[in-house]
mmCIF file of C-alpha atoms in Angstrom:
data_model
loop_
_atom_site.group_PDB
_atom_site.id
_atom_site.type_symbol
_atom_site.label_atom_id
_atom_site.label_comp_id
_atom_site.label_asym_id
_atom_site.label_seq_id
_atom_site.Cartn_x
_atom_site.Cartn_y
_atom_site.Cartn_z
ATOM 1 C CA MET A 59 97.931 136.451 121.088
ATOM 2 C CA THR A 60 96.760 134.381 124.065
ATOM 3 C CA THR A 61 98.870 133.687 127.127
ATOM 4 C CA ASP A 62 98.773 129.980 126.243
ATOM 5 C CA THR A 63 100.295 130.779 122.843
ATOM 6 C CA LEU A 64 103.024 132.875 124.479
ATOM 7 C CA TYR A 65 103.736 130.081 126.958
ATOM 8 C CA ALA A 66 103.926 127.519 124.153
ATOM 9 C CA ARG A 67 106.415 129.702 122.255
ATOM 10 C CA LEU A 68 108.568 130.057 125.365
ATOM 11 C CA VAL A 69 108.607 126.304 125.961
ATOM 12 C CA LEU A 70 109.406 125.608 122.301
ATOM 13 C CA ARG A 71 112.516 127.767 122.578
ATOM 14 C CA CYS A 72 113.670 125.685 125.552
ATOM 15 C CA THR A 73 112.981 122.194 124.243
ATOM 16 C CA ALA A 74 113.930 120.012 121.327
ATOM 17 C CA GLY A 75 111.309 118.696 118.917
ATOM 18 C CA ARG A 76 110.964 114.936 118.521
ATOM 19 C CA ILE A 77 112.246 112.735 121.322
ATOM 20 C CA ALA A 78 113.168 109.076 121.351
ATOM 21 C CA VAL A 79 111.079 106.709 123.423
ATOM 22 C CA ASP A 80 113.050 104.044 125.277
ATOM 23 C CA ASN A 81 110.726 101.061 125.535
ATOM 24 C CA GLN A 82 113.402 98.690 126.826
ATOM 25 C CA SER A 83 113.998 100.089 130.330
ATOM 26 C CA THR A 84 114.888 97.432 132.899
ATOM 27 C CA GLU A 85 115.307 99.832 135.821
ATOM 28 C CA THR A 86 113.394 98.914 138.985
ATOM 29 C CA LEU A 87 110.878 101.320 140.511
ATOM 30 C CA GLU A 88 113.209 101.686 143.504
ATOM 31 C CA ALA A 89 116.163 102.607 141.265
ATOM 32 C CA LEU A 90 113.969 105.028 139.357
ATOM 33 C CA ALA A 91 112.922 106.735 142.615
ATOM 34 C CA ALA A 92 116.560 106.946 143.746
ATOM 35 C CA ARG A 93 117.572 108.528 140.426
ATOM 36 C CA HIS A 94 114.842 111.182 140.657
ATOM 37 C CA ARG A 95 115.750 112.757 143.991
ATOM 38 C CA GLU A 96 114.499 116.105 142.707
ATOM 39 C CA LEU A 97 110.927 114.857 143.165
ATOM 40 C CA GLU A 98 108.940 115.576 146.290
ATOM 41 C CA ASP A 99 107.122 112.707 147.992
ATOM 42 C CA GLY A 100 104.235 111.478 145.885
ATOM 43 C CA GLY A 101 105.764 112.303 142.476
ATOM 44 C CA LEU A 102 105.518 116.099 142.750
ATOM 45 C CA TRP A 103 107.911 118.551 141.109
ATOM 46 C CA ARG A 104 108.156 122.288 140.612
ATOM 47 C CA PRO A 105 110.861 124.368 138.955
ATOM 48 C CA THR A 106 113.292 126.017 141.359
ATOM 49 C CA ASP A 107 114.434 128.807 139.049
ATOM 50 C CA CYS A 108 111.019 130.216 138.113
ATOM 51 C CA ARG A 109 107.346 130.120 139.016
ATOM 52 C CA SER A 110 105.380 127.883 136.682
ATOM 53 C CA ARG A 111 102.236 129.288 135.109
ATOM 54 C CA HIS A 112 100.597 125.865 135.110
ATOM 55 C CA HIS A 113 99.966 123.561 138.061
ATOM 56 C CA VAL A 114 99.100 120.240 136.418
ATOM 57 C CA ALA A 115 97.889 116.932 137.853
ATOM 58 C CA ILE A 116 98.574 113.872 135.692
ATOM 59 C CA VAL A 117 96.149 111.083 136.675
ATOM 60 C CA VAL A 118 97.100 107.598 135.470
ATOM 61 C CA PRO A 119 94.711 104.648 135.959
ATOM 62 C CA TYR A 120 96.858 101.575 136.513
ATOM 63 C CA ARG A 121 96.742 97.863 137.181
ATOM 64 C CA GLN A 122 99.348 95.123 136.703
ATOM 65 C CA ARG A 123 101.451 96.840 134.041
ATOM 66 C CA GLU A 124 104.704 97.463 135.883
ATOM 67 C CA HIS A 125 106.822 97.472 132.713
ATOM 68 C CA HIS A 126 104.652 100.226 131.222
ATOM 69 C CA LEU A 127 104.669 102.133 134.521
ATOM 70 C CA LYS A 128 108.482 102.155 134.650
ATOM 71 C CA LEU A 129 108.671 103.347 131.045
ATOM 72 C CA PHE A 130 106.021 105.991 131.715
ATOM 73 C CA LEU A 131 107.763 107.441 134.776
ATOM 74 C CA THR A 132 111.214 107.271 133.147
ATOM 75 C CA HIS A 133 109.897 109.191 130.141
ATOM 76 C CA MET A 134 107.414 111.607 131.708
ATOM 77 C CA HIS A 135 109.426 113.206 134.520
ATOM 78 C CA PRO A 136 112.136 114.660 132.227
ATOM 79 C CA PHE A 137 109.503 115.515 129.597
ATOM 80 C CA LEU A 138 107.379 117.519 132.067
ATOM 81 C CA GLN A 139 110.395 119.128 133.734
ATOM 82 C CA ARG A 140 111.669 120.460 130.388
ATOM 83 C CA GLN A 141 108.339 122.284 130.119
ATOM 84 C CA GLN A 142 108.933 123.917 133.525
ATOM 85 C CA LEU A 143 105.610 122.624 134.848
ATOM 86 C CA ASP A 144 104.603 122.475 138.486
ATOM 87 C CA TYR A 145 103.128 118.979 138.389
ATOM 88 C CA GLY A 146 102.099 115.877 140.261
ATOM 89 C CA ILE A 147 101.771 112.388 138.801
ATOM 90 C CA TYR A 148 99.050 110.285 140.437
ATOM 91 C CA ILE A 149 99.235 106.556 139.734
ATOM 92 C CA VAL A 150 95.838 105.172 140.751
ATOM 93 C CA ASP A 151 96.073 101.416 141.280
ATOM 94 C CA GLN A 152 93.032 99.164 141.445
ATOM 95 C CA ALA A 153 92.978 96.250 143.864
ATOM 96 C CA LEU A 154 92.399 92.766 142.530
ATOM 97 C CA PRO A 155 90.328 90.686 141.804
ATOM 98 C CA THR A 156 87.725 93.137 140.519
ATOM 99 C CA ARG A 157 87.411 94.027 136.842
ATOM 100 C CA PHE A 158 89.495 97.029 135.743
ATOM 101 C CA ASN A 159 87.370 100.176 135.970
ATOM 102 C CA ARG A 160 89.300 102.982 134.270
ATOM 103 C CA ALA A 161 86.620 105.648 134.771
ATOM 104 C CA MET A 162 86.357 104.938 138.495
ATOM 105 C CA LEU A 163 90.136 105.215 138.842
ATOM 106 C CA MET A 164 90.106 108.554 137.025
ATOM 107 C CA ASN A 165 87.439 109.861 139.404
ATOM 108 C CA ILE A 166 89.404 108.645 142.425
ATOM 109 C CA GLY A 167 92.613 110.168 141.047
ATOM 110 C CA TYR A 168 90.895 113.506 140.507
ATOM 111 C CA ALA A 169 89.447 113.460 144.042
ATOM 112 C CA GLU A 170 92.770 112.533 145.673
ATOM 113 C CA ALA A 171 94.806 115.046 143.655
ATOM 114 C CA SER A 172 92.260 117.766 144.501
ATOM 115 C CA LYS A 173 92.779 117.082 148.206
ATOM 116 C CA GLN A 174 96.533 117.487 147.852
ATOM 117 C CA ALA A 175 96.796 120.693 145.824
ATOM 118 C CA ASN A 176 94.873 123.362 143.938
ATOM 119 C CA TYR A 177 95.687 122.261 140.390
ATOM 120 C CA SER A 178 95.024 124.453 137.341
ATOM 121 C CA CYS A 179 94.048 121.415 135.287
ATOM 122 C CA TYR A 180 93.973 117.634 135.203
ATOM 123 C CA ILE A 181 95.350 115.414 132.471
ATOM 124 C CA PHE A 182 94.007 111.861 132.375
ATOM 125 C CA HIS A 183 96.761 109.734 130.890
ATOM 126 C CA ASP A 184 97.118 106.090 129.871
ATOM 127 C CA VAL A 185 100.198 104.387 131.289
ATOM 128 C CA ASP A 186 101.137 103.005 127.857
ATOM 129 C CA LEU A 187 100.941 106.260 125.873
ATOM 130 C CA LEU A 188 104.075 108.395 125.789
ATOM 131 C CA PRO A 189 104.514 111.769 124.084
ATOM 132 C CA GLU A 190 107.085 111.595 121.293
ATOM 133 C CA ASP A 191 107.515 115.316 120.739
ATOM 134 C CA ASN A 192 108.431 118.055 123.211
ATOM 135 C CA ARG A 193 106.087 120.372 121.335
ATOM 136 C CA ASN A 194 103.185 118.423 122.854
ATOM 137 C CA ILE A 195 102.694 121.000 125.602
ATOM 138 C CA TYR A 196 101.095 119.759 128.828
ATOM 139 C CA ASN A 197 99.685 123.121 129.874
ATOM 140 C CA CYS A 198 96.187 124.195 130.910
ATOM 141 C CA PRO A 199 94.376 125.658 127.891
ATOM 142 C CA GLU A 200 90.936 127.237 128.138
ATOM 143 C CA GLN A 201 89.255 124.329 126.331
ATOM 144 C CA PRO A 202 89.634 120.568 126.912
ATOM 145 C CA ARG A 203 91.695 118.717 124.334
ATOM 146 C CA HIS A 204 92.599 115.181 123.325
ATOM 147 C CA MET A 205 96.354 114.900 123.518
ATOM 148 C CA SER A 206 96.905 111.685 121.553
ATOM 149 C CA ALA A 207 94.744 111.979 118.484
ATOM 150 C CA SER A 208 97.120 109.834 116.434
ATOM 151 C CA LEU A 209 99.075 106.805 117.608
ATOM 152 C CA ASP A 210 102.049 104.785 116.401
ATOM 153 C CA ARG A 211 99.930 101.609 116.267
ATOM 154 C CA HIS A 212 97.617 103.351 113.753
ATOM 155 C CA GLY A 213 100.471 104.659 111.589
ATOM 156 C CA TYR A 214 99.906 108.132 113.108
ATOM 157 C CA ARG A 215 96.632 108.450 111.222
ATOM 158 C CA HIS A 216 93.605 109.754 113.052
ATOM 159 C CA VAL A 217 91.233 106.929 113.925
ATOM 160 C CA TYR A 218 88.268 109.310 113.830
ATOM 161 C CA GLN A 219 87.290 112.571 112.145
ATOM 162 C CA ILE A 220 88.819 115.679 113.734
ATOM 163 C CA ASP A 221 86.890 118.941 113.610
ATOM 164 C CA LYS A 222 89.397 121.658 112.607
ATOM 165 C CA ARG A 223 87.471 124.749 113.646
#
């Protein structure tokens, strides 16, 4: 049994399965920051009662989607904290009026996060995609993986063939 499997089993014992997604949040970013006083500056968090096995950077390309950003942060901080992750969320905003360049923002987010800490892995996340199940573990496996292979807007059917090796 791999250490990732053991970690996943431990997290599953500590978390519920499916979780509701609140897509109606009207909280301001300032109120959200005030409510999450457990966060370090820059959206960093680490468990205080144990040492996390995974040090994860979440890089989020962003531009002009404040409603989605508020929902994302409201949802993701408790989700990641339940998994006892040492994490940082990096919202990478692109200045106007240039065309949105998601790949460039991911590269910038990776570079900036790398300057701040020695992360075990990087998760590149869309601001409008939220995990709906606590069993979606945000750890650092040996191989890369696609974490949202099926989406609500597609009836949770895969939009492409998945190799099940």
